[in-house]
Short mmCIF file of C-alpha atoms and ligand atoms in Angstrom, two decimals:
data_model
loop_
_atom_site.label_atom_id
_atom_site.label_comp_id
_atom_site.label_asym_id
_atom_site.label_seq_id
_atom_site.Cartn_x
_atom_site.Cartn_y
_atom_site.Cartn_z
CA MET A 167 0.00 0.00 0.00
CA HIS A 168 1.33 3.39 -1.04
CA ALA A 169 1.61 6.69 0.85
CA ARG A 170 -1.43 8.46 -0.64
CA THR A 171 -3.77 5.58 0.24
CA LEU A 172 -2.35 5.49 3.77
CA GLU A 173 -3.00 9.23 4.06
CA GLN A 174 -6.61 8.68 3.02
CA LEU A 175 -7.03 5.90 5.58
CA ASP A 176 -5.35 8.15 8.14
CA ALA A 177 -7.94 10.87 7.47
CA ARG A 178 -10.49 8.29 8.68
CA GLY A 179 -8.40 7.21 11.67
CA LEU A 180 -7.56 3.81 10.14
CA ALA A 181 -3.91 3.92 9.03
CA ASP A 182 -2.34 2.98 12.35
CA ARG A 183 -4.44 -0.18 12.61
CA LEU A 184 -3.16 -1.28 9.20
CA LEU A 185 0.46 -0.38 9.91
CA ALA A 186 0.33 -2.76 12.85
CA ALA A 187 -0.57 -5.62 10.45
CA GLY A 188 2.32 -5.22 8.00
CA SER A 189 5.95 -4.31 7.45
CA THR A 190 7.39 -1.32 5.64
CA ILE A 191 10.14 -0.77 3.10
CA THR A 192 11.77 2.55 2.34
CA GLU A 193 13.58 1.65 -0.87
CA LEU A 194 12.22 0.41 -4.21
CA ARG A 195 14.60 -1.28 -6.63
CA LEU A 196 13.51 -1.44 -10.28
CA PHE A 197 15.33 -3.05 -13.25
CA SER A 198 18.18 -3.98 -10.83
CA ARG A 199 19.85 -0.59 -11.42
CA LEU A 200 17.23 1.99 -10.42
CA THR A 201 16.73 2.68 -6.72
CA LEU A 202 13.98 4.97 -5.40
CA ASP A 203 14.26 6.23 -1.82
CA LEU A 204 10.70 6.38 -0.46
CA GLY A 205 12.10 7.98 2.71
CA THR A 206 12.21 11.32 0.84
CA LEU A 207 8.43 11.38 0.21
CA PRO A 208 6.70 14.49 1.61
CA SER A 209 4.22 12.39 3.60
CA ARG A 210 3.62 11.10 7.11
CA PHE A 211 4.01 7.69 5.43
CA PRO A 212 7.38 7.82 3.61
CA PHE A 213 7.42 4.10 2.82
CA LEU A 214 5.61 1.23 1.12
CA LEU A 215 3.48 -0.91 3.43
CA ILE A 216 3.62 -4.64 2.67
CA THR A 217 0.50 -6.32 3.98
CA PRO A 218 -1.88 -8.93 2.53
CA GLN A 219 -4.92 -7.44 0.79
CA TYR A 220 -7.22 -9.42 3.09
CA GLU A 221 -5.94 -7.30 6.02
CA VAL A 222 -7.06 -4.15 4.17
CA GLU A 223 -10.43 -5.71 3.38
CA ARG A 224 -10.91 -6.82 7.00
CA LEU A 225 -10.09 -3.31 8.26
CA LEU A 226 -12.57 -1.66 5.88
CA GLU A 227 -15.29 -4.20 6.61
CA ASP A 228 -14.89 -3.67 10.37
CA ARG A 229 -15.04 0.10 9.87
CA ALA A 230 -18.16 -0.14 7.69
CA ARG A 231 -19.87 -2.32 10.32
CA GLU A 232 -18.96 0.22 13.03
CA LEU A 233 -20.75 2.82 10.88
CA GLY A 234 -23.85 0.63 10.61
CA VAL A 235 -23.38 -0.81 7.10
CA GLU A 236 -25.28 -4.04 6.44
CA PHE A 237 -23.50 -6.61 4.22
CA LEU A 238 -25.38 -9.10 2.03
CA PHE A 239 -22.80 -11.81 1.36
CA GLU A 240 -23.50 -14.56 -1.21
CA HIS A 241 -25.93 -12.28 -3.03
CA GLU A 242 -24.93 -11.65 -6.64
CA VAL A 243 -26.18 -8.62 -8.55
CA VAL A 244 -27.92 -9.98 -11.66
CA GLY A 245 -30.27 -7.13 -12.54
CA LEU A 246 -30.14 -3.34 -12.38
CA ARG A 247 -32.74 -0.71 -13.28
CA GLN A 248 -32.52 3.02 -12.77
CA ASP A 249 -34.93 5.94 -13.04
CA GLY A 250 -34.85 9.62 -12.16
CA SER A 251 -34.77 9.07 -8.40
CA GLY A 252 -32.93 5.81 -7.74
CA VAL A 253 -31.50 2.43 -8.69
CA ASP A 254 -33.02 -1.05 -8.11
CA LEU A 255 -30.67 -4.01 -7.76
CA ASP A 256 -31.82 -7.66 -8.00
CA MET A 257 -29.68 -10.11 -6.03
CA PRO A 258 -30.48 -13.82 -5.72
CA GLY A 259 -29.20 -15.22 -2.41
CA PRO A 260 -27.88 -18.72 -1.60
CA ASP A 261 -31.44 -20.12 -1.41
CA GLY A 262 -32.29 -18.68 -4.86
CA ALA A 263 -34.74 -16.10 -3.46
CA VAL A 264 -34.21 -12.75 -5.18
CA VAL A 265 -33.65 -9.78 -2.88
CA THR A 266 -34.31 -6.36 -4.47
CA ARG A 267 -32.86 -3.22 -2.90
CA ARG A 268 -33.41 0.38 -3.97
CA ALA A 269 -30.91 3.17 -3.37
CA ALA A 270 -30.47 6.75 -4.53
CA TYR A 271 -27.15 5.77 -6.15
CA ALA A 272 -25.27 2.51 -6.84
CA VAL A 273 -21.50 1.98 -7.09
CA GLY A 274 -20.26 -1.04 -9.06
CA ALA A 275 -17.14 -2.11 -7.16
CA ASP A 276 -17.58 -5.67 -8.42
CA GLY A 277 -14.23 -6.32 -10.04
CA HIS A 278 -12.99 -6.64 -13.61
CA ARG A 279 -15.94 -8.73 -14.85
CA SER A 280 -18.35 -6.17 -13.33
CA ALA A 281 -22.00 -7.13 -13.81
CA VAL A 282 -22.89 -3.51 -12.97
CA ARG A 283 -20.70 -2.17 -15.79
CA GLN A 284 -22.34 -4.60 -18.21
CA ALA A 285 -25.82 -3.72 -16.95
CA VAL A 286 -25.31 -0.04 -17.77
CA GLY A 287 -23.91 -0.97 -21.19
CA LEU A 288 -20.37 0.33 -20.75
CA PRO A 289 -17.61 -1.34 -22.80
CA PHE A 290 -14.24 -2.28 -21.27
CA PRO A 291 -11.79 -1.77 -24.13
CA GLY A 292 -8.14 -2.81 -23.85
CA VAL A 293 -5.64 -5.58 -24.44
CA SER A 294 -4.12 -8.56 -22.68
CA VAL A 295 -0.71 -7.41 -21.45
CA ILE A 296 0.74 -10.58 -19.86
CA LYS A 297 -0.73 -13.89 -21.00
CA SER A 298 0.48 -16.08 -18.17
CA LEU A 299 1.65 -15.36 -14.61
CA PHE A 300 1.66 -17.52 -11.51
CA LEU A 301 1.19 -16.95 -7.80
CA ALA A 302 2.32 -19.20 -4.96
CA ASP A 303 2.24 -18.94 -1.16
CA VAL A 304 5.30 -20.74 0.18
CA ARG A 305 7.70 -21.01 3.08
CA LEU A 306 11.40 -20.27 2.53
CA ALA A 307 14.40 -22.04 4.07
CA GLU A 308 16.49 -18.91 3.58
CA ARG A 309 15.19 -15.36 4.26
CA PRO A 310 15.59 -12.83 1.41
CA GLY A 311 17.43 -9.62 2.33
CA SER A 312 14.28 -7.47 1.99
CA VAL A 313 10.53 -7.86 2.61
CA LEU A 314 10.10 -7.24 -1.15
CA THR A 315 12.49 -8.85 -3.66
CA VAL A 316 12.00 -8.14 -7.38
CA ASN A 317 14.00 -8.80 -10.55
CA GLY A 318 13.46 -9.43 -14.26
CA THR A 319 15.68 -10.71 -17.07
CA GLY A 320 13.58 -9.98 -20.16
CA ASP A 321 12.63 -13.68 -20.37
CA SER A 322 11.33 -14.04 -16.84
CA PHE A 323 10.63 -12.09 -13.70
CA ALA A 324 9.90 -12.92 -10.10
CA VAL A 325 8.61 -11.03 -7.07
CA ILE A 326 8.78 -12.34 -3.50
CA ALA A 327 6.94 -10.51 -0.72
CA SER A 328 6.90 -11.41 2.96
CA PHE A 329 3.32 -11.95 4.14
CA GLY A 330 3.97 -12.45 7.84
CA GLY A 331 3.68 -15.65 9.86
CA GLY A 332 6.61 -17.12 7.89
CA TRP A 333 4.66 -17.12 4.59
CA TYR A 334 5.88 -15.55 1.35
CA ARG A 335 3.85 -14.69 -1.77
CA VAL A 336 5.74 -15.43 -5.02
CA MET A 337 4.66 -14.04 -8.39
CA GLY A 338 6.48 -15.08 -11.57
CA TRP A 339 6.45 -15.01 -15.34
CA ASN A 340 8.29 -17.16 -17.88
CA ARG A 341 8.24 -16.07 -21.52
CA ARG A 342 8.93 -19.67 -22.64
CA HIS A 343 5.96 -21.13 -20.81
CA GLU A 344 2.90 -18.95 -21.37
CA VAL A 345 -0.09 -21.24 -20.80
CA PRO A 346 -3.84 -20.93 -20.08
CA ASP A 347 -4.90 -20.00 -16.52
CA ASP A 348 -6.14 -23.55 -15.87
CA ALA A 349 -2.87 -25.33 -16.86
CA PRO A 350 -1.36 -27.34 -13.96
CA LEU A 351 1.27 -25.60 -11.80
CA ASP A 352 3.63 -27.18 -9.27
CA LEU A 353 6.29 -26.00 -6.83
CA ASP A 354 9.14 -27.20 -9.10
CA GLU A 355 8.02 -24.78 -11.83
CA VAL A 356 7.76 -21.92 -9.31
CA LYS A 357 11.30 -22.66 -8.04
CA GLU A 358 12.77 -22.94 -11.52
CA VAL A 359 11.25 -19.66 -12.78
CA THR A 360 12.25 -17.84 -9.56
CA ARG A 361 15.89 -18.95 -9.89
CA ARG A 362 16.24 -17.36 -13.35
CA PRO A 363 15.92 -13.68 -12.38
CA LEU A 364 16.82 -13.97 -8.67
CA GLY A 365 19.62 -16.55 -8.87
CA THR A 366 18.09 -18.58 -6.03
CA ASP A 367 14.74 -20.04 -4.98
CA TYR A 368 15.53 -19.43 -1.27
CA GLY A 369 14.77 -23.09 -0.54
CA MET A 370 11.02 -22.80 -1.20
CA HIS A 371 8.85 -25.51 0.31
CA ASP A 372 5.36 -26.29 1.60
CA ALA A 373 3.34 -24.40 -1.03
CA ARG A 374 -0.13 -23.90 0.49
CA TRP A 375 -1.64 -22.30 -2.62
CA LEU A 376 -0.66 -22.19 -6.33
CA SER A 377 -2.51 -20.37 -9.09
CA ARG A 378 -2.14 -18.99 -12.61
CA PHE A 379 -3.67 -15.80 -13.95
CA HIS A 380 -3.29 -13.40 -16.85
CA SER A 381 -3.20 -9.64 -16.83
CA ASP A 382 -5.22 -7.20 -18.96
CA GLU A 383 -5.03 -3.45 -19.46
CA ARG A 384 -8.55 -2.04 -19.75
CA GLN A 385 -10.49 1.06 -18.78
CA ALA A 386 -14.17 1.97 -19.01
CA PRO A 387 -14.66 5.17 -21.05
CA GLU A 388 -17.10 6.55 -18.46
CA TYR A 389 -17.19 5.99 -14.70
CA ARG A 390 -20.81 7.18 -14.44
CA VAL A 391 -24.08 6.40 -16.19
CA GLY A 392 -26.96 8.26 -14.54
CA ARG A 393 -27.10 7.20 -10.90
CA VAL A 394 -24.64 4.33 -11.32
CA PHE A 395 -20.88 4.70 -10.80
CA LEU A 396 -17.91 2.37 -11.27
CA ALA A 397 -14.90 2.14 -8.95
CA GLY A 398 -11.80 -0.05 -8.67
CA ASP A 399 -11.21 -2.95 -11.06
CA ALA A 400 -14.74 -2.54 -12.44
CA ALA A 401 -13.50 0.76 -13.91
CA HIS A 402 -9.85 -0.04 -14.72
CA VAL A 403 -7.48 -3.01 -14.70
CA HIS A 404 -3.78 -3.21 -15.44
CA SER A 405 -0.74 -5.32 -14.64
CA PRO A 406 0.27 -5.79 -10.98
CA ALA A 407 3.57 -3.95 -11.71
CA GLY A 408 4.00 -1.05 -9.31
CA GLY A 409 1.31 -2.39 -6.94
CA GLN A 410 -1.31 0.15 -8.04
CA GLY A 411 -4.65 -1.64 -8.53
CA MET A 412 -6.03 -1.77 -5.01
CA ASN A 413 -4.49 1.62 -4.22
CA THR A 414 -6.16 3.26 -7.22
CA GLY A 415 -9.50 1.62 -6.38
CA LEU A 416 -9.36 2.82 -2.77
CA GLN A 417 -8.53 6.32 -3.98
CA ASP A 418 -11.53 6.16 -6.36
CA ALA A 419 -13.70 5.21 -3.40
CA ALA A 420 -12.29 8.01 -1.23
CA ASN A 421 -12.99 10.53 -4.00
CA LEU A 422 -16.54 9.33 -4.68
CA GLY A 423 -17.65 8.39 -1.16
CA TRP A 424 -17.72 11.82 0.44
CA LYS A 425 -19.38 13.35 -2.63
CA LEU A 426 -22.26 10.86 -2.65
CA ALA A 427 -22.66 11.23 1.12
CA ALA A 428 -22.80 15.03 0.80
CA VAL A 429 -25.40 14.85 -2.01
CA VAL A 430 -27.56 12.30 -0.18
CA LYS A 431 -27.52 14.54 2.92
CA GLY A 432 -28.51 17.52 0.76
CA ARG A 433 -25.40 19.52 1.64
CA VAL A 434 -24.16 20.08 -1.93
CA PRO A 435 -25.71 20.31 -5.40
CA GLU A 436 -26.53 17.04 -7.19
CA GLY A 437 -23.92 17.84 -9.86
CA LEU A 438 -20.99 17.38 -7.46
CA PRO A 439 -20.38 13.67 -8.26
CA ASP A 440 -19.78 14.63 -11.93
CA THR A 441 -16.32 15.72 -10.77
CA TYR A 442 -15.55 12.04 -10.04
CA GLN A 443 -15.15 11.29 -13.76
CA ALA A 444 -13.13 14.46 -14.37
CA GLU A 445 -10.79 13.73 -11.46
CA ARG A 446 -10.42 9.95 -11.37
CA HIS A 447 -10.59 8.88 -15.04
CA PRO A 448 -7.28 10.64 -15.90
CA VAL A 449 -5.61 9.02 -12.86
CA GLY A 450 -6.81 5.58 -14.02
CA ARG A 451 -5.42 6.28 -17.49
CA ALA A 452 -2.06 7.39 -16.03
CA VAL A 453 -1.84 4.23 -13.91
CA LEU A 454 -2.56 2.05 -16.97
CA ARG A 455 0.26 3.80 -18.79
CA SER A 456 2.81 3.64 -15.97
CA SER A 457 2.18 0.02 -14.95
CA GLY A 458 2.08 -1.02 -18.63
CA GLY A 459 5.35 0.85 -19.23
CA LEU A 460 7.01 -0.92 -16.29
CA VAL A 461 5.92 -4.33 -17.58
CA ARG A 462 7.02 -3.65 -21.14
CA LEU A 463 10.43 -2.38 -20.02
CA THR A 464 10.89 -5.35 -17.67
CA ARG A 465 10.03 -7.84 -20.44
CA ALA A 466 12.00 -6.03 -23.14
CA GLN A 467 14.24 -8.31 -25.21
CA HIS A 468 15.32 -6.04 -28.03
CA PRO A 469 18.83 -4.70 -27.33
CA ALA A 470 17.76 -1.16 -28.29
CA VAL A 471 14.88 -1.17 -25.77
CA ARG A 472 17.14 -2.66 -23.09
CA ALA A 473 19.67 0.09 -23.80
CA VAL A 474 16.92 2.73 -23.44
CA ARG A 475 15.89 1.10 -20.15
CA ALA A 476 19.48 1.29 -18.85
CA LEU A 477 19.72 4.93 -19.93
CA VAL A 478 16.40 5.86 -18.31
CA SER A 479 17.44 4.07 -15.09
CA ALA A 480 20.79 5.87 -15.02
CA PHE A 481 19.11 9.23 -15.70
CA VAL A 482 16.47 8.79 -12.99
CA ASN A 483 19.13 7.58 -10.53
CA ALA A 484 21.24 10.67 -11.19
CA SER A 485 18.47 13.30 -11.37
CA ARG A 486 16.76 14.40 -8.17
CA PRO A 487 13.72 15.97 -9.96
CA ALA A 488 13.25 12.81 -12.07
CA ARG A 489 13.43 10.63 -8.94
CA ALA A 490 10.96 12.91 -7.15
CA LYS A 491 8.55 12.69 -10.11
CA ALA A 492 8.77 8.89 -10.30
CA LEU A 493 8.23 8.64 -6.53
CA ALA A 494 5.28 11.05 -6.65
CA GLN A 495 3.57 8.93 -9.30
CA ILE A 496 4.24 5.52 -7.75
CA SER A 497 3.18 6.66 -4.25
CA GLY A 498 0.13 8.56 -5.55
CA ILE A 499 1.34 11.74 -3.79
CA GLY A 500 1.79 13.44 -7.16
CA TYR A 501 -1.87 13.27 -8.22
CA ALA A 502 -3.75 16.53 -7.75
CA TYR A 503 -7.05 17.73 -9.18
CA ALA A 504 -7.05 21.00 -11.04
CA ALA A 505 -9.39 23.77 -9.91
CA PRO A 506 -11.44 25.36 -12.68
CA ARG A 507 -9.75 28.20 -14.53
CA GLY A 508 -9.79 31.43 -12.50
CA ALA A 509 -11.10 29.78 -9.34
CA THR A 510 -10.02 30.83 -5.87
CA ALA A 511 -11.27 29.76 -2.47
CA TRP A 512 -12.91 33.20 -2.23
CA SER A 513 -14.52 33.45 -5.65
CA ALA A 514 -16.19 29.99 -5.34
CA PRO A 515 -17.08 29.81 -9.05
CA ALA A 516 -18.91 27.23 -11.13
CA SER A 517 -17.29 23.89 -10.13
CA PRO A 518 -19.30 22.19 -7.39
CA THR A 519 -16.16 20.51 -5.97
CA TRP A 520 -14.41 23.82 -5.72
CA ARG A 521 -17.42 25.56 -4.18
CA TRP A 522 -17.77 22.75 -1.67
CA ARG A 523 -14.09 22.89 -0.79
CA ALA A 524 -14.23 26.64 -0.37
CA ALA A 525 -17.16 26.25 2.01
CA ALA A 526 -15.35 23.47 3.87
CA SER A 527 -12.00 25.23 4.08
CA THR A 528 -12.45 26.01 7.77
CA ARG A 529 -13.00 22.29 8.50
CA PRO A 530 -9.62 20.56 8.23
CA CYS A 531 -11.02 17.03 8.51
CA ALA A 532 -13.51 17.53 5.69
CA ALA A 533 -10.79 19.13 3.56
CA ALA A 534 -8.47 16.21 4.24
CA VAL A 535 -10.94 13.58 3.05
CA SER A 536 -11.67 15.57 -0.10
CA ARG A 537 -8.26 14.80 -1.62
C1 FAD B 291 -0.97 -10.94 -8.20
C2 FAD B 291 -1.58 -9.62 -7.91
C3 FAD B 291 -0.91 -8.74 -7.09
C4 FAD B 291 -1.45 -7.49 -6.82
N1 FAD B 291 -0.76 -6.64 -6.02
C5 FAD B 291 -1.25 -5.43 -5.76
C6 FAD B 291 -0.53 -4.53 -4.92
O1 FAD B 291 0.55 -4.83 -4.42
N2 FAD B 291 -1.07 -3.31 -4.68
C7 FAD B 291 -2.26 -2.94 -5.24
O2 FAD B 291 -2.69 -1.81 -5.00
N3 FAD B 291 -2.98 -3.78 -6.03
C8 FAD B 291 -2.50 -5.02 -6.30
N4 FAD B 291 -3.22 -5.87 -7.10
C9 FAD B 291 -4.51 -5.46 -7.66
C10 FAD B 291 -5.66 -5.61 -6.65
O3 FAD B 291 -5.69 -6.92 -6.14
C11 FAD B 291 -6.98 -5.26 -7.33
O4 FAD B 291 -6.84 -4.05 -8.02
C12 FAD B 291 -8.10 -5.15 -6.30
O5 FAD B 291 -8.40 -6.40 -5.74
C13 FAD B 291 -9.37 -4.59 -6.94
O6 FAD B 291 -10.34 -4.48 -5.94
P1 FAD B 291 -11.88 -4.35 -6.32
O7 FAD B 291 -12.60 -4.32 -5.02
O8 FAD B 291 -12.08 -3.27 -7.30
O9 FAD B 291 -12.21 -5.71 -7.10
P2 FAD B 291 -12.14 -7.20 -6.56
O10 FAD B 291 -11.02 -7.37 -5.60
O11 FAD B 291 -12.18 -8.06 -7.77
O12 FAD B 291 -13.49 -7.38 -5.71
C14 FAD B 291 -14.74 -7.42 -6.36
C15 FAD B 291 -15.76 -7.97 -5.39
O13 FAD B 291 -17.06 -7.92 -6.01
C16 FAD B 291 -17.69 -9.18 -5.86
N5 FAD B 291 -18.59 -9.37 -7.01
C17 FAD B 291 -18.26 -9.66 -8.29
N6 FAD B 291 -19.35 -9.72 -9.06
C18 FAD B 291 -20.42 -9.46 -8.26
C19 FAD B 291 -21.82 -9.38 -8.46
N7 FAD B 291 -22.38 -9.58 -9.66
N8 FAD B 291 -22.61 -9.10 -7.40
C20 FAD B 291 -22.08 -8.89 -6.17
N9 FAD B 291 -20.75 -8.95 -5.91
C21 FAD B 291 -19.93 -9.23 -6.95
C22 FAD B 291 -16.55 -10.20 -5.82
O14 FAD B 291 -16.98 -11.39 -5.18
C23 FAD B 291 -15.51 -9.43 -5.00
O15 FAD B 291 -15.74 -9.59 -3.63
C24 FAD B 291 -2.70 -7.12 -7.39
C25 FAD B 291 -3.39 -8.02 -8.21
C26 FAD B 291 -2.84 -9.26 -8.47
C27 FAD B 291 -3.58 -10.21 -9.36
#
């Protein structure tokens, strides 16, 4: 988890709980030559937090329950209708009985195959960027030097992250063995592919979970149709490079959540949530580009591209502004939303977001969650 997401959780009093469930790293090494010092980030969280995604989900679920949210597990959205005042969702439960709920707005945060996105007729254009990757949860006989170990050779790459409790998550790719997601996978293959870029398999043993997946780069052209919004993987997917997917989704939710709450409570004009598309769609596009760029550079075979990669790494290593820019993008700290032309906190012109912020400028907590 990156600094900007931690700041947003912190604005809700949640960051410290999550920090207790993970470990931090202050240095990111890319392409074996490029090192980024996260310790220089202008943030209360100048590091990357390594923690399993289920810890983040548990934290948010607990928080939602504290706030009185009711969860309907094992109910799948299969139908959606909207009119001028609300949205109806049909959800069959485990016994087959269909539950229908009506709300003023609906947010499709239902992942890359999003039924909500399909129900509102939005396409999900893009390409497959990596045809075959694997994941494995293993124990290691030998501890790596860092909680996050990454390297790529052009023909293969491997990532090992410490998950706590003595477990490590391994992700790998082998250009010579790109197979369908349901092809068998065993620990010997995981060890062999890991040894190529990392030089060792750290004595992996006792795999408790092995899986293959592929990675697409896609983005919905609109994040809103009427009273229905998309957030997270339902709106954008990309490669896991740079660890951006969950972070970007949580930042979408932070951007949209307070706006919908303010509209529902009648505190701001109904047009305010329109700023969600204007603010978050460009960030999604930028993340697609940066994570896609990282993957393509890591997998590059052509000597000219590898030479460019070495040059870019050397330049970024040597240039403080270039390092700061790369850090700002990876950590999310660099994303800011432009105010409308000519706007000031005093003039409070046309943009609803800006008018709301101007009104809220004496309330630091509200201003903090509006980022
Ligand atoms: C190997 C790997 C490593 C990654 N590492 C990182 C990382 O380090 N950092 C990072 O930020 N991101 C990372 N990501 C990306 C991250 O996991 C995703 O971006 C994130 O899970 C997206 O969250 P989401 O809630 O939008 O979608 P999902 O996690 O897909 O959740 C969607 C939810 O909706 C439910 N659902 C689906 N359809 C319906 C329906 N019809 N009705 C009701 N419910 C439905 C599903 O059951 C699920 O609970 C990684 C991804 C992979 C594959």
